[in-house]
Amino acid sequence: MKQEYTITVHTENHIGLLNRIAIIFSRRKINVQSMNTSPSEIPGIHRFTIVINESEEVVVKLIRQIEKQVEVLKARYNTNDEIIWQELALYKVSTDMIADKISVERLLREYGARAVVIRRDFVIFEVSGHREETERLVKFFEPHGLIEFVRTARVAITKSSQGFHQTLKEFEEKEPGTDRVVENKYLDKNEEVFSM
Amino acid sequence: MSSSQQDTAVLKKPVEEKKEKMISGSEAVMLSLLEEGVDTIFGYPGGAIMPIYDSLYDFSEKIKHILVRHEQGGIHAAQGFARSSGKVGVVFATSGPGATNLVTGLADALIDSTPVVCVTGQVFAHLLGTDAFQETDVINITTPVTKWNYQVTDASEICSVLAKAFYIAKSGRPGPVLIDITKNAQIQKIKYDGYSKCDHIRSYRPKPKIRNEYIVQAAELINKAERPFVIFGQGIILGKAENEFKAFLEKSGIPAAWTILGLSALPTDHPLNVGMLGMHGNYGPNVLTNECDVLIAIGMRFDDRVTGRLDKYAKQAKVVHLDIDPAEIDKNVKSTVPVWGDCKETLPMLTKLMEKRDHSKWVSRFKEYMKEEVQLVINDELNPSTEKMTMGEVINILNELTKGDAVIVTDVGQHQMVACRYARFTQSKSNITSGGLGTMGFALPAAIGAKFGAPDRTVVAIIGDGGFQMTLQELGTIMQSGVDVKILILNNEFLGMVRQWQQLFHDKRYSFVDITSPDFVMIAKGYGIDGQRVSDRTNLKAALKTMLDHKGSYLLEVMVGKENNVFPMVPQGCSVAEIRLK
Ligand SMILES: Cc1ncc(C[n+]2csc(CCOP(=O)(O)OP(=O)(O)O)c2C)c(N)n1
């Protein structure tokens, strides 16, 4: 059964890796719904958050292909109920429209919006939340004229309380790995790591 | 040109021997290669790699450079070298067209897990992305076809990057690595204070941790099995685990069949060797795949040419899959017990837990099928009553003369399947073929490389009339390097394998498979290579003997029946049990 999966990949921060990961999906004609790259809690280690709609069987195979990449430390996947996630959206609307037709108070209260910029000619609002929440405000503005809209990729954190080190250990129990990574003594010591 | 080169060489100061010294990026490349034990490079120069070639000039006593005639030939030669020697093959090429010419070889090496390191020159770093002369985005072009690639723009990285390149290429599941070095980095001077080899990368796990409980579970399954069947691939050869494998088989008494990349890992006449798997494999191994109760796959990846239709493949069997690459496990065939790890280590662990068994009744089922196959297919192929010669009879006589000791390099097509089916082997690393990619044009350059990788062995390249014309320019490489390669062209005056499919599945509509050939013997003569053509069976054995006894390279063209087919055959989309004998 297909459903939304969030794939989290911890990697070295190297040029070219984005492409290596992206082509694992495109080669199999899998549409990536969103992809985000960011730093992680470990200095020097990068984190990809990728959302796709696929069956678990396919996702497991993708995870193994991703992990096969030399510069990937760990890839894992979660269903939506295992993670906390957010997307951030920005909305540009005309100031006149806001002043004439809309209750700003309602906007802020009901939609959890925040005004980021207020100018004579336009106002920019920001909403963060799940897709439905950011989508709701689009629907709301649409009849009045939305000048510009943009939304980020999903960022997600697992509900389990341990960080990457611990999760990595747990995965090692179930999945293949070498002793070296289980006690990844290099993980906290970026300067001692063989890198370029 | 050559005399002026010599002059500059004389004028150049000898390389200093001090520990810490200033060197150019290009010298760093050469020193790194020496540290990695490289003694042979296959390459082709050009503008963007000239500083490296300039440096190579100073090292030509320590490192042999084989000038190929096309970069694709260069990388195929490096593949052949790697596969006959077990070492890493090394290639030099220039930017732009030089680098793009490597792509087919990279794809071939990736899918067949061959350790190769390619060094390509690149335009100056400040010109990247400007469409400069011979600039192409080599890193992005080669990303899907390399295990790892990296662009160096600063010479201080060269030694550590090359150390990493060699480590990645040969460790775990081997594969090709490409290092692109911009010209400024080749020229740049750096302080050289020694080379250190790479032995770990924190994000890279070449060998998955072996899980003992899986070994135990696998052993239980196998010990209980009534009809266990081993299928093996190149993992045995890459893991240098031939002896461990034999020990496992001999204790457990299990019959074993091979993929074409696994061929030669187990001697042909080993009593438990029951033959070839897959589309043109033997009758018994294919049919009995669907009758065994435990299928033990070792260092193989269930390619569709091996499995036929997946949803009808070994459904009755419990599957034990041994592989070093976790991504292969459960990829095509779901395993009952996954045994992650290097088979050099997992096989002995498994052997220890094996009960000594004798499965001779089960093994005899394979022999019965073999009898039938001999009667209905093999006899006619090896001892034909037709006027025209068959490919099989050529291989059969070749076996007789080489006693199975030669390295056989094949191209792609009918001759490849016939050679794999009938060639006999006494030692490992002896069958070199383009399996996963099926690259026509592979054999001639790969045979050149194979001979450099195993100089004491006889190397025979078996090639079709079509495939030979894809890389025949490498005859120039043979001529210039003096390498001794026996070239056996099996000429059916067709693109035979495609014709066979057209005959069987496209109502004999022979669409563009009728290929004309030049006079191959005359072409060889043009390159100073002796040869002859044989059209008559009575001369075949003598001609093969002449070829093998000849000092140096030799080309033998054998005219075979135009419309002979390779059987048995599992038609595409059919189950292995539906294998056809005609
Ligand atoms: C580079 C490349 N192009 C096309 C093919 C498709 N192909 C597979 S076998 C074959 C025919 C090979 O003919 P030949 O070399 O004469 O060998 P034969 O099958 O007759 O032994 C072709 C065209 C291929 N494998 N590789």
Coordinates of N, CA and C in Angstrom, one line a residue, chain A residues 11-12 14-16 19-20 23 27 42-45 57 61 64-65 67-74 168 172-182 184 186-190 192-196, chain B residues 110 139-140 142-150 157 159-161 163-164 167-168 173 196-211 213-214 325-332 340:
Chain A
T11 N 24.4 12.5 6.4 CA 25.5 12.4 5.4 C 26.6 13.4 5.8
E12 N 27.7 13.1 5.1 CA 28.8 14.1 5.1 C 28.3 15.3 4.3
H14 N 29.0 17.1 1.5 CA 29.9 17.1 0.3 C 29.1 17.5 -0.9
I15 N 29.8 18.3 -1.8 CA 29.2 18.7 -3.0 C 29.0 17.4 -3.9
G16 N 27.8 17.4 -4.5 CA 27.6 16.2 -5.4 C 26.7 15.2 -4.8
N19 N 23.0 15.3 -5.7 CA 22.7 14.7 -7.0 C 22.7 13.2 -6.8
R20 N 23.6 12.6 -6.1 CA 23.7 11.2 -6.0 C 22.4 10.7 -5.3
I23 N 19.2 11.2 -7.8 CA 19.0 10.3 -8.9 C 18.6 8.9 -8.5
R27 N 15.9 7.9 -11.1 CA 16.2 6.7 -12.0 C 15.0 5.7 -11.9
I42 N 24.9 17.2 14.9 CA 26.3 16.9 15.0 C 27.0 17.8 14.0
P43 N 28.0 18.5 14.5 CA 28.7 19.4 13.6 C 29.3 18.7 12.4
G44 N 29.1 19.3 11.3 CA 29.7 18.7 10.1 C 28.9 17.6 9.4
I45 N 27.8 17.2 10.1 CA 26.9 16.2 9.5 C 25.7 16.8 9.0
E57 N 7.8 -1.5 0.8 CA 8.7 -2.4 0.2 C 9.7 -1.6 -0.7
K61 N 13.9 -0.6 -0.2 CA 14.9 -0.8 -1.2 C 15.6 0.6 -1.5
R64 N 18.2 1.3 1.2 CA 19.4 0.5 1.0 C 20.3 1.1 -0.1
Q65 N 19.7 1.6 -1.1 CA 20.4 2.2 -2.2 C 21.1 3.5 -1.7
E67 N 21.9 4.2 1.4 CA 22.9 3.9 2.4 C 24.2 3.4 1.7
K68 N 24.0 2.9 0.5 CA 25.1 2.4 -0.3 C 26.1 3.5 -0.7
Q69 N 25.6 4.7 -0.8 CA 26.5 5.8 -1.2 C 27.5 6.0 -0.1
V70 N 28.8 6.2 -0.6 CA 29.9 6.2 0.3 C 29.8 7.3 1.4
E71 N 29.2 8.4 1.1 CA 29.2 9.5 2.0 C 27.9 9.6 2.9
V72 N 27.1 8.5 2.8 CA 25.9 8.5 3.6 C 26.2 7.7 4.9
L73 N 25.9 8.3 6.0 CA 26.1 7.6 7.3 C 24.9 6.7 7.6
K74 N 23.7 7.2 7.5 CA 22.6 6.4 7.8 C 21.3 7.0 7.1
L168 N 21.1 5.4 15.7 CA 22.0 4.7 14.8 C 22.4 3.3 15.4
E172 N 21.7 -0.4 14.0 CA 22.7 -1.4 13.8 C 22.3 -2.7 14.3
E173 N 21.5 -2.8 15.3 CA 21.1 -4.0 15.9 C 20.3 -4.8 14.8
K174 N 19.5 -4.1 14.1 CA 18.6 -4.7 13.1 C 19.2 -4.9 11.8
E175 N 19.9 -3.9 11.4 CA 20.4 -3.8 10.0 C 21.9 -4.1 10.0
P176 N 22.4 -4.3 8.8 CA 23.9 -4.6 8.8 C 24.7 -3.4 9.0
G177 N 25.9 -3.6 9.5 CA 26.8 -2.4 9.7 C 28.1 -3.0 10.2
T178 N 29.1 -2.2 10.3 CA 30.3 -2.7 10.9 C 30.5 -2.2 12.3
D179 N 31.3 -2.8 13.0 CA 31.6 -2.4 14.4 C 32.0 -0.9 14.4
R180 N 32.7 -0.6 13.4 CA 33.2 0.8 13.4 C 32.1 1.8 13.6
V181 N 31.0 1.6 12.9 CA 30.0 2.7 13.0 C 29.2 2.6 14.3
V182 N 29.0 1.4 14.8 CA 28.3 1.2 16.1 C 28.9 2.1 17.1
N184 N 30.8 4.8 16.7 CA 31.5 5.7 15.7 C 32.3 6.7 16.4
Y186 N 34.4 8.4 15.4 CA 34.7 9.6 14.6 C 33.6 10.6 14.5
L187 N 32.5 10.2 15.0 CA 31.3 11.0 14.8 C 31.4 12.4 15.4
D188 N 32.0 12.5 16.5 CA 32.1 13.8 17.2 C 33.4 14.5 16.9
K189 N 34.2 13.9 16.1 CA 35.6 14.5 15.9 C 35.8 14.8 14.5
N190 N 35.2 15.8 14.0 CA 35.2 16.1 12.6 C 36.7 16.4 12.2
E192 N 39.3 15.1 13.1 CA 40.2 13.9 12.9 C 39.7 13.0 11.8
V193 N 38.6 13.4 11.2 CA 38.1 12.5 10.2 C 38.8 12.7 8.9
F194 N 39.0 11.5 8.2 CA 39.6 11.6 6.9 C 38.7 12.3 5.9
S195 N 38.9 13.5 5.6 CA 38.0 14.2 4.7 C 38.8 15.2 3.9
M196 N 38.1 15.8 3.0 CA 38.8 16.8 2.1 C 38.0 18.1 2.0
Chain B
L110 N 30.6 -0.8 -13.0 CA 29.8 -0.6 -11.9 C 28.8 -1.8 -11.7
I139 N 31.7 15.2 -13.6 CA 31.2 14.6 -12.3 C 29.7 14.2 -12.4
N140 N 28.9 15.1 -12.9 CA 27.5 14.8 -13.0 C 27.2 13.8 -14.0
T142 N 29.0 11.3 -14.7 CA 29.4 10.0 -14.3 C 28.9 9.6 -12.9
T143 N 28.1 10.4 -12.3 CA 27.6 10.1 -11.0 C 26.8 8.8 -11.0
P144 N 25.9 8.6 -11.9 CA 25.1 7.3 -11.8 C 25.9 6.1 -12.2
V145 N 27.1 6.2 -12.7 CA 27.8 5.1 -13.2 C 29.2 4.9 -12.4
T146 N 29.3 5.6 -11.3 CA 30.5 5.4 -10.5 C 30.1 5.0 -9.1
K147 N 30.9 4.3 -8.4 CA 30.7 4.0 -7.0 C 31.0 5.3 -6.2
W148 N 31.9 6.1 -6.7 CA 32.3 7.4 -6.0 C 33.0 8.2 -7.1
N149 N 32.8 9.5 -7.0 CA 33.6 10.4 -7.9 C 33.9 11.7 -7.2
Y150 N 34.9 12.4 -7.6 CA 35.3 13.6 -6.9 C 36.1 14.5 -7.8
E157 N 44.8 18.4 -2.2 CA 43.9 17.3 -1.9 C 44.3 16.0 -2.6
C159 N 46.7 13.7 -2.9 CA 47.1 12.4 -2.3 C 46.0 11.8 -1.5
S160 N 45.3 12.6 -0.7 CA 44.3 12.0 0.1 C 43.1 11.5 -0.7
V161 N 42.8 12.3 -1.8 CA 41.7 11.8 -2.6 C 42.0 10.5 -3.3
A163 N 44.1 8.3 -2.3 CA 44.1 7.2 -1.3 C 42.6 6.7 -1.1
K164 N 41.7 7.7 -1.0 CA 40.3 7.3 -0.8 C 39.8 6.6 -2.0
Y167 N 40.9 3.0 -2.0 CA 40.2 2.3 -0.9 C 38.8 1.9 -1.3
I168 N 38.1 2.9 -1.9 CA 36.7 2.7 -2.2 C 36.5 1.7 -3.4
R173 N 31.9 -4.1 -1.9 CA 31.6 -4.5 -3.3 C 32.4 -3.6 -4.2
S196 N 49.7 8.7 2.9 CA 49.2 7.7 3.8 C 47.9 7.0 3.1
K197 N 47.9 5.7 3.2 CA 46.8 5.0 2.6 C 45.6 5.2 3.4
C198 N 44.4 5.0 2.8 CA 43.2 5.2 3.4 C 42.7 3.8 3.9
D199 N 42.3 3.7 5.1 CA 41.7 2.4 5.6 C 40.3 2.5 6.2
H200 N 39.8 3.7 6.3 CA 38.4 3.9 6.7 C 37.9 5.2 6.3
I201 N 36.6 5.2 6.1 CA 35.9 6.5 5.9 C 34.6 6.4 6.8
R202 N 34.4 7.3 7.6 CA 33.4 7.1 8.7 C 32.0 6.8 8.2
S203 N 31.7 7.3 7.0 CA 30.3 7.1 6.5 C 30.2 5.9 5.7
Y204 N 31.3 5.2 5.5 CA 31.3 4.1 4.5 C 31.5 2.8 5.2
R205 N 30.6 1.8 4.9 CA 30.7 0.5 5.6 C 30.9 -0.6 4.5
P206 N 32.1 -0.8 4.1 CA 32.3 -1.8 3.0 C 31.8 -3.2 3.4
K207 N 32.0 -3.5 4.6 CA 31.7 -4.9 5.0 C 30.6 -4.8 6.1
P208 N 29.4 -5.3 5.8 CA 28.4 -5.3 6.9 C 28.8 -6.3 8.0
K209 N 28.4 -5.9 9.2 CA 28.7 -6.7 10.3 C 28.0 -8.1 10.2
I210 N 28.7 -9.1 10.4 CA 28.1 -10.5 10.3 C 27.3 -10.8 11.5
R211 N 26.1 -11.2 11.3 CA 25.2 -11.5 12.4 C 25.2 -13.1 12.6
E213 N 23.5 -15.0 14.4 CA 22.2 -15.7 14.5 C 21.7 -16.1 13.1
Y214 N 22.0 -15.3 12.1 CA 21.6 -15.6 10.7 C 22.5 -16.8 10.2
D325 N 26.7 -6.9 -0.2 CA 26.0 -5.6 -0.4 C 24.6 -5.8 0.1
P326 N 24.3 -5.1 1.2 CA 22.9 -5.3 1.8 C 21.8 -4.9 0.8
A327 N 22.1 -4.0 -0.1 CA 21.1 -3.5 -1.1 C 20.7 -4.6 -2.0
E328 N 21.5 -5.7 -2.1 CA 21.1 -6.8 -3.0 C 20.2 -7.7 -2.3
I329 N 20.2 -7.7 -1.0 CA 19.4 -8.7 -0.3 C 17.9 -8.3 -0.3
D330 N 17.0 -9.1 -0.7 CA 15.6 -8.8 -0.9 C 15.3 -7.9 -2.0
K331 N 16.3 -7.5 -2.9 CA 16.0 -6.6 -4.0 C 15.1 -7.3 -5.0
N332 N 15.5 -8.5 -5.4 CA 14.7 -9.1 -6.5 C 14.0 -10.4 -5.9
W340 N 24.3 -11.3 5.6 CA 25.1 -10.1 5.2 C 26.6 -10.4 5.5

